[in-house]
mmCIF file of C-alpha atoms in Angstrom:
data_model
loop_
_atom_site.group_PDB
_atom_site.id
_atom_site.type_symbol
_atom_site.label_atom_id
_atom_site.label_comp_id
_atom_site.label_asym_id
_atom_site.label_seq_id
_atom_site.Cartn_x
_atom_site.Cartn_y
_atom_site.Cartn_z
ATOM 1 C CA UNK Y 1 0.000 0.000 0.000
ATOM 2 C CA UNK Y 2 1.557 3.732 -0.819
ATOM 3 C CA UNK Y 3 2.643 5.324 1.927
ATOM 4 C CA UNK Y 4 3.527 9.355 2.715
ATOM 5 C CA UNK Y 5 7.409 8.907 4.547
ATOM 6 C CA UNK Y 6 8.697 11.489 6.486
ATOM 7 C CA UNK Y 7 12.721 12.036 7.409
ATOM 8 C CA UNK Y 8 14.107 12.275 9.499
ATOM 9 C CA UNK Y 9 11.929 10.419 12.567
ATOM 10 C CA UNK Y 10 13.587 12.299 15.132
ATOM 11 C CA UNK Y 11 15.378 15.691 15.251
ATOM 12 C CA UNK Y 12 17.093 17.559 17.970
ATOM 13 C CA UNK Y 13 18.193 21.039 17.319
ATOM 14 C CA UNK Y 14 19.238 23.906 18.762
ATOM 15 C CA UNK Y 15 16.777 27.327 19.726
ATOM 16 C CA UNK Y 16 17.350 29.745 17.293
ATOM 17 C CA UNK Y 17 18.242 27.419 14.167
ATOM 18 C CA UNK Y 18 16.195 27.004 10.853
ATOM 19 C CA UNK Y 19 14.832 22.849 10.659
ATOM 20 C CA UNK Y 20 13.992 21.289 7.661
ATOM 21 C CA UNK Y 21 11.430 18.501 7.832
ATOM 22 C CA UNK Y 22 11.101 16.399 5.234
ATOM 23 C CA UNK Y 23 8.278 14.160 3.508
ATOM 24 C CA UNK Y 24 7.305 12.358 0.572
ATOM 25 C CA UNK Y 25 3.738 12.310 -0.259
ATOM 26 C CA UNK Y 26 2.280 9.370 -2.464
ATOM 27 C CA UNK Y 27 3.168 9.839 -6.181
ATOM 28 C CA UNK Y 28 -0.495 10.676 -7.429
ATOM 29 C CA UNK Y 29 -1.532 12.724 -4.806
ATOM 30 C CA UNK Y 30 -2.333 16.714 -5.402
ATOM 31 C CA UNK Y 31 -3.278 17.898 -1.913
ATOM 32 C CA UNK Y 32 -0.818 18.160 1.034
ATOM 33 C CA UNK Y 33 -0.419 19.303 4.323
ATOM 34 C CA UNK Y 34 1.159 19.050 7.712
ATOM 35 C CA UNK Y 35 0.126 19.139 11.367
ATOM 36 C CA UNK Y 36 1.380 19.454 14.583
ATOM 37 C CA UNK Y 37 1.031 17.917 17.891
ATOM 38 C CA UNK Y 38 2.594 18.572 20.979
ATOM 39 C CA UNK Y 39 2.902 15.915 23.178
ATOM 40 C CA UNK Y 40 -0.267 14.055 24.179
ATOM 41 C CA UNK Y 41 -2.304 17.174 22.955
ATOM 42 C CA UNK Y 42 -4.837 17.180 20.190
ATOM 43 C CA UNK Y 43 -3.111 17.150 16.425
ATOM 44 C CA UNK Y 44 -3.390 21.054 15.018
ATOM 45 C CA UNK Y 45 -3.647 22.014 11.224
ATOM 46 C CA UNK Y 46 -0.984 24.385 10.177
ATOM 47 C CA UNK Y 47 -0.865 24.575 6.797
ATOM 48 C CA UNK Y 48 -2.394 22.776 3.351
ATOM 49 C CA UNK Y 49 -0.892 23.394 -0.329
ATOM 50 C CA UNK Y 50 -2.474 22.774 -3.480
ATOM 51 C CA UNK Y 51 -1.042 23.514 -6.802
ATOM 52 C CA UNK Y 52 2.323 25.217 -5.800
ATOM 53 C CA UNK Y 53 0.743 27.310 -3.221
ATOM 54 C CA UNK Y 54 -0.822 27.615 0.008
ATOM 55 C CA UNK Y 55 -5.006 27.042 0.060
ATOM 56 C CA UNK Y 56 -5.149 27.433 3.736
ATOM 57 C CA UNK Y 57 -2.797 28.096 7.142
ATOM 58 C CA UNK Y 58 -3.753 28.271 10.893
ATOM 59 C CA UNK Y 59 -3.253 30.917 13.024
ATOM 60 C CA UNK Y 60 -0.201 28.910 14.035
ATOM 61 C CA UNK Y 61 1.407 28.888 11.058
ATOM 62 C CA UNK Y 62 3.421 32.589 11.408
ATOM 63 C CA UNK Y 63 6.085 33.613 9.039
ATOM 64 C CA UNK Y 64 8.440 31.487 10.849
ATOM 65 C CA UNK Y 65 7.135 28.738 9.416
ATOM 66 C CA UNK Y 66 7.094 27.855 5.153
ATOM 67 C CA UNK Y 67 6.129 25.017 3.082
ATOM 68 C CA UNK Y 68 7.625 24.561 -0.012
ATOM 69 C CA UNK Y 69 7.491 21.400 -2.961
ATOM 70 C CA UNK Y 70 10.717 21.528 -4.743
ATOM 71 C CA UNK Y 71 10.900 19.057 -6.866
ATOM 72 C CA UNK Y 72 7.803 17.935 -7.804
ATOM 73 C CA UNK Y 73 7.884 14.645 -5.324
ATOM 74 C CA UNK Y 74 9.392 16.456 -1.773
ATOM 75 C CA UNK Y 75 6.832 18.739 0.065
ATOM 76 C CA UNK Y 76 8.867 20.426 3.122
ATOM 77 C CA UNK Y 77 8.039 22.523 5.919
ATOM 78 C CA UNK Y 78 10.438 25.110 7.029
ATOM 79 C CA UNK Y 79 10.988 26.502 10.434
ATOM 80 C CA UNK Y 80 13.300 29.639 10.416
ATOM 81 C CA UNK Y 81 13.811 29.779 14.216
ATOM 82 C CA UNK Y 82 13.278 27.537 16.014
ATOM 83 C CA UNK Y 83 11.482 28.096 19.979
ATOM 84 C CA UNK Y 84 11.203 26.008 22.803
ATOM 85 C CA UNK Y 85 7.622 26.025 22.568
ATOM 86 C CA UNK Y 86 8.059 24.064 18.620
ATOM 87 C CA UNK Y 87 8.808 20.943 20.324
ATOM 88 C CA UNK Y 88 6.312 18.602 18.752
ATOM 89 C CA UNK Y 89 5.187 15.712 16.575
ATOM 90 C CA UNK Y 90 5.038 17.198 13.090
ATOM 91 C CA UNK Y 91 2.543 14.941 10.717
ATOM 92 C CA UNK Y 92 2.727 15.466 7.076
ATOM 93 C CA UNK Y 93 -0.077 13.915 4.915
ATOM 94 C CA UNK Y 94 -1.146 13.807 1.465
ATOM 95 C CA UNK Y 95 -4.699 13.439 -0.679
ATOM 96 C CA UNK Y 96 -5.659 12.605 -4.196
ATOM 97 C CA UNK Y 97 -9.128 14.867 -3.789
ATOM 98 C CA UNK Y 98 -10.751 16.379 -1.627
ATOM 99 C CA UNK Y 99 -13.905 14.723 -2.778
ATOM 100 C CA UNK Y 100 -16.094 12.385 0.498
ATOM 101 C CA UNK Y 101 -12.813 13.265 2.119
ATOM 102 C CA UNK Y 102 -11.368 9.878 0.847
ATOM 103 C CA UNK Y 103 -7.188 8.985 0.544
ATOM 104 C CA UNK Y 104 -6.267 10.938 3.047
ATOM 105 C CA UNK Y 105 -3.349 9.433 4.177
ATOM 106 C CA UNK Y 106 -0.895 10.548 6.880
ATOM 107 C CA UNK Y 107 2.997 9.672 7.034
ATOM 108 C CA UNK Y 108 4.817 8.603 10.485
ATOM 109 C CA UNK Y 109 5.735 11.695 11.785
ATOM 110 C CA UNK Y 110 8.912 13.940 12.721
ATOM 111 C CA UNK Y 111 9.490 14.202 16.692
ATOM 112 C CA UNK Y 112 11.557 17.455 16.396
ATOM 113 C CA UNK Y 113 13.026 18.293 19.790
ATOM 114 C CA UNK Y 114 14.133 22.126 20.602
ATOM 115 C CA UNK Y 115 16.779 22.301 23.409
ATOM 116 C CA UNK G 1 -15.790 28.426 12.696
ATOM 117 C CA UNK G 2 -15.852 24.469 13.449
ATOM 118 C CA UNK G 3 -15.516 23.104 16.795
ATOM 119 C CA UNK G 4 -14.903 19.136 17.819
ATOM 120 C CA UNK G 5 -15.597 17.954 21.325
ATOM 121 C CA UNK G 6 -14.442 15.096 22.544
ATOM 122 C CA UNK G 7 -15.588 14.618 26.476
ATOM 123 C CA UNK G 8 -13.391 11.373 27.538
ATOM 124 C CA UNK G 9 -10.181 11.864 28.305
ATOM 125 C CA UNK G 10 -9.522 8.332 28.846
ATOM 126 C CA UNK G 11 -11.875 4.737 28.816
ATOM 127 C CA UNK G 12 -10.785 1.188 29.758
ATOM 128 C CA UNK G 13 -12.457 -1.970 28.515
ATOM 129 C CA UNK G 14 -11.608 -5.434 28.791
ATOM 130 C CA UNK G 15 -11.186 -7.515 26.188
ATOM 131 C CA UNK G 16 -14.206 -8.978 23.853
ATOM 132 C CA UNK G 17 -16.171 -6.607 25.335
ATOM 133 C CA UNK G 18 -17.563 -3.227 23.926
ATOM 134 C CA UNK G 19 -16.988 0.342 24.024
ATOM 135 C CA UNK G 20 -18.381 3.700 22.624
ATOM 136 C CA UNK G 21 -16.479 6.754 22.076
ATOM 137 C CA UNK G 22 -17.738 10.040 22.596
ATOM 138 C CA UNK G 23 -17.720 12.876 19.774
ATOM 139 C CA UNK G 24 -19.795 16.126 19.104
ATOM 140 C CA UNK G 25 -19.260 19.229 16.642
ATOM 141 C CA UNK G 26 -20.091 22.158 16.061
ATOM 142 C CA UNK G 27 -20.516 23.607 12.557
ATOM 143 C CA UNK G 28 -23.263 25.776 10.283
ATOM 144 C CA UNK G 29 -21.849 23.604 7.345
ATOM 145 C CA UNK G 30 -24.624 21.684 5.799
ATOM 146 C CA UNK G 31 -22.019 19.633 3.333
ATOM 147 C CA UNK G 32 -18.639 17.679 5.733
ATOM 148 C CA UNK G 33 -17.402 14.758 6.459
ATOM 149 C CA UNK G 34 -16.648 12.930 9.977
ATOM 150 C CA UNK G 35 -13.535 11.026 10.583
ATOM 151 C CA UNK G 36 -12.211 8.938 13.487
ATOM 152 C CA UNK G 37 -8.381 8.403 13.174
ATOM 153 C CA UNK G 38 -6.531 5.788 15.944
ATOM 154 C CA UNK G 39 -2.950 6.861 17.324
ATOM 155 C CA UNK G 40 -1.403 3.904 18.466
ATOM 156 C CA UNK G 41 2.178 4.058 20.141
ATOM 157 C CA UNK G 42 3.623 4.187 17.532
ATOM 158 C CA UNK G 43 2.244 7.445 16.952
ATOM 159 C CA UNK G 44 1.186 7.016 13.368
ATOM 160 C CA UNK G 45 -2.863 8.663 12.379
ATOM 161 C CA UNK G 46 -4.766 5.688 10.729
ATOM 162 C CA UNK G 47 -8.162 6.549 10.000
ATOM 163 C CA UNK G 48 -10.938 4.273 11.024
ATOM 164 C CA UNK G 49 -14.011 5.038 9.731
ATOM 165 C CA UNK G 50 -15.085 8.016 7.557
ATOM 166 C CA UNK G 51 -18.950 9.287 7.369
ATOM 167 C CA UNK G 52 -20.294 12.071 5.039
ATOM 168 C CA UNK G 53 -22.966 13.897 6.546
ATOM 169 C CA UNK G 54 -25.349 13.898 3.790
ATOM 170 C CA UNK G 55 -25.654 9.982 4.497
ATOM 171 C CA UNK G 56 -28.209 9.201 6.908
ATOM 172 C CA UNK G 57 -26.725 5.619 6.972
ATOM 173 C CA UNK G 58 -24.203 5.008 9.639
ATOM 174 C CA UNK G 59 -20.914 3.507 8.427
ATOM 175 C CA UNK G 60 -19.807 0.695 9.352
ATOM 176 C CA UNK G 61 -15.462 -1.248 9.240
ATOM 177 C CA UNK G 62 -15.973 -4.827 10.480
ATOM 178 C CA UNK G 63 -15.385 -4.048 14.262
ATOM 179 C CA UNK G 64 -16.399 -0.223 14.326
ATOM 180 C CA UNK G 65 -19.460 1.138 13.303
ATOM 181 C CA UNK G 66 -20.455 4.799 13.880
ATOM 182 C CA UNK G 67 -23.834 6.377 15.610
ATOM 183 C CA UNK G 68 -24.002 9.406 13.786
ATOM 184 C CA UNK G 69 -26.850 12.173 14.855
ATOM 185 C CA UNK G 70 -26.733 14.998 12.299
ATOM 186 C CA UNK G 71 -29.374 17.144 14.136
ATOM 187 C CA UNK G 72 -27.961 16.419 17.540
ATOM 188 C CA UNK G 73 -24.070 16.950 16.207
ATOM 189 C CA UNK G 74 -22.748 13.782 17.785
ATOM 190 C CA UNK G 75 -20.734 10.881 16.152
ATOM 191 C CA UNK G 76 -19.947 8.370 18.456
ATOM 192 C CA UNK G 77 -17.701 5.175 17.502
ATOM 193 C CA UNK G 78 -18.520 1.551 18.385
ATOM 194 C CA UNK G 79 -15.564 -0.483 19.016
ATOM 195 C CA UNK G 80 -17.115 -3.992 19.571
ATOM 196 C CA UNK G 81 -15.151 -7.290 20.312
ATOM 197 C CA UNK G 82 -12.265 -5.079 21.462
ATOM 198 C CA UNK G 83 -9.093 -6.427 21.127
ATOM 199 C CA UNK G 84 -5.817 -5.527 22.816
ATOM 200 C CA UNK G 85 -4.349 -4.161 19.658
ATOM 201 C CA UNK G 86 -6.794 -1.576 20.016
ATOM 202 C CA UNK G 87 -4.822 -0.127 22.623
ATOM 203 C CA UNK G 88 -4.324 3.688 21.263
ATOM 204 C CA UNK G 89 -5.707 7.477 21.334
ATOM 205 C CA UNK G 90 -8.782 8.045 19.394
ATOM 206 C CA UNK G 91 -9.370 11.056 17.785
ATOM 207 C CA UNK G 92 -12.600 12.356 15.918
ATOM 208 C CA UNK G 93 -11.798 14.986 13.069
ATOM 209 C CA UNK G 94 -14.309 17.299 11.448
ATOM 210 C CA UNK G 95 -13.619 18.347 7.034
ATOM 211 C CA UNK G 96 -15.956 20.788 5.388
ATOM 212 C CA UNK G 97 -17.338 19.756 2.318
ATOM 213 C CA UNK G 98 -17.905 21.149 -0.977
ATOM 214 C CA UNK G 99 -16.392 24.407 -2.285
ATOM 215 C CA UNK G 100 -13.709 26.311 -0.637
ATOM 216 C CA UNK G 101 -13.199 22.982 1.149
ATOM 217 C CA UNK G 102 -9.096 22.725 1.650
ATOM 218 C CA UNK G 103 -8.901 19.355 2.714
ATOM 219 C CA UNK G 104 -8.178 20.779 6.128
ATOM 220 C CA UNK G 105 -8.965 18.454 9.063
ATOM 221 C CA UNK G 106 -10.566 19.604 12.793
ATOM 222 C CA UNK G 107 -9.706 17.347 15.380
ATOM 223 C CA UNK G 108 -10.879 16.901 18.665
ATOM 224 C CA UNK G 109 -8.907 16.186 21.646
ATOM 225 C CA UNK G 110 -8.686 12.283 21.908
ATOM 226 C CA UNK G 111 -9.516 9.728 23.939
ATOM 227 C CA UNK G 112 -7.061 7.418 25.202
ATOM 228 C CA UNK G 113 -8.583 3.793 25.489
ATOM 229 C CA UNK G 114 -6.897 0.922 27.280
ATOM 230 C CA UNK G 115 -8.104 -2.588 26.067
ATOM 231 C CA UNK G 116 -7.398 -4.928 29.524
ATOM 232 C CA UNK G 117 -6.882 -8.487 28.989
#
């Protein structure tokens, strides 16, 4: 079965540094996104991307944060500086449509750590 | 904007036996969809069940079934037979439907249910 895979599974990095997290949606999919969840807390939207741009972002999603699809198969979210307070499980996931809400499939996860 | 409620922080049940999960939203949309998604350990979201709102029939995935109440704005999910393997948070998620739908999902703030042997 296809599966979205994000890299790396865990990162630690330093306050103040830009992160790069990674993720690979499945090959026919045209809608992607990522969420965030701090530990045992509910899983928050932050962003979803549609034909080279941005159809929707959460009040969370501040101009620290960018998405970007380089090369037609990566879809990454940016952090420019990191805080404390980004410690979290970051979920990237991927759709074919948005029709019934069907395909929606979510990858792993990145555990990014902020010391 | 679209709220999801969910009331139980945490449920036990022993195995065989069954469980319900609580859910309600809030929303003005007529056209959405209802999802519940299971976090196991391992952390990864795999969806459960899905239910479109425009369906009066309630869904149904071997195991789990749904009791969904459009007027009352409750979907509620059936685990029956539980197994120990269904160990995990529960979350229900709320997508709008139709245009200027973004694919973007509204969860709710899990459940955590314990299967017992």
């Amino acid at each position: 079965e296809p599966e979205v895979t994000q890299t790396p599974s865990h990162q630690v990095t330093q306050m103040g540094q830009e992160v790069i997290l990674r993720c690979v949606p499945i090959s026919n999919h045209l809608y992607f996104y990522w969420y965030r969840q701090i530990l045992g807390q509910k899983v928050e939207f932050l962003v979803s991307f549609y034909n080279n741009e941005i159809s929707e972002k959460s009040e969370i999603f501040d101009d620290q944060f960018s998405v970007e699809r380089p090369d037609g198969s990566n879809f990454t979210l940016k952090i420019r500086s990191t805080k404390l307070e980004d410690s979290a499980m970051y979920f990237c996931a991927s759709s074919e449509l948005l029709y019934r809400g069907e395909g929606y499939t979510f990858g792993s996860g990145t555990r990014l750590t902020v010391v | 904007a679209q709220t999801v409620t969910q009331s139980q922080p945490e449920m036990s049940v022993q195995e065989a036996e069954t469980v319900t999960l609580s859910c309600t939203y809030d929303t003005s949309e007529s056209n959405y969809y209802l999802f519940w998604y299971k976090q196991p350990p391992s952390r990864q979201m795999i969806l459960v069940i899905r239910q479109e709102a425009y369906k009066q029939q309630n869904a149904t995935e071997n195991r789990f079934s749904v009791n969904f109440q459009k007027a009352a704005k409750s979907f509620s999910l059936k685990i029956s037979d539980s197994q120990l393997g269904d160990t995990a948070m529960y979350f229900c998620a709320f997508m709008k439907g139709g245009s200027g739908n973004t694919g973007k999902l509204i969860f709710g703030q899990g459940t955590t249910l314990q299967v017992k042997p």
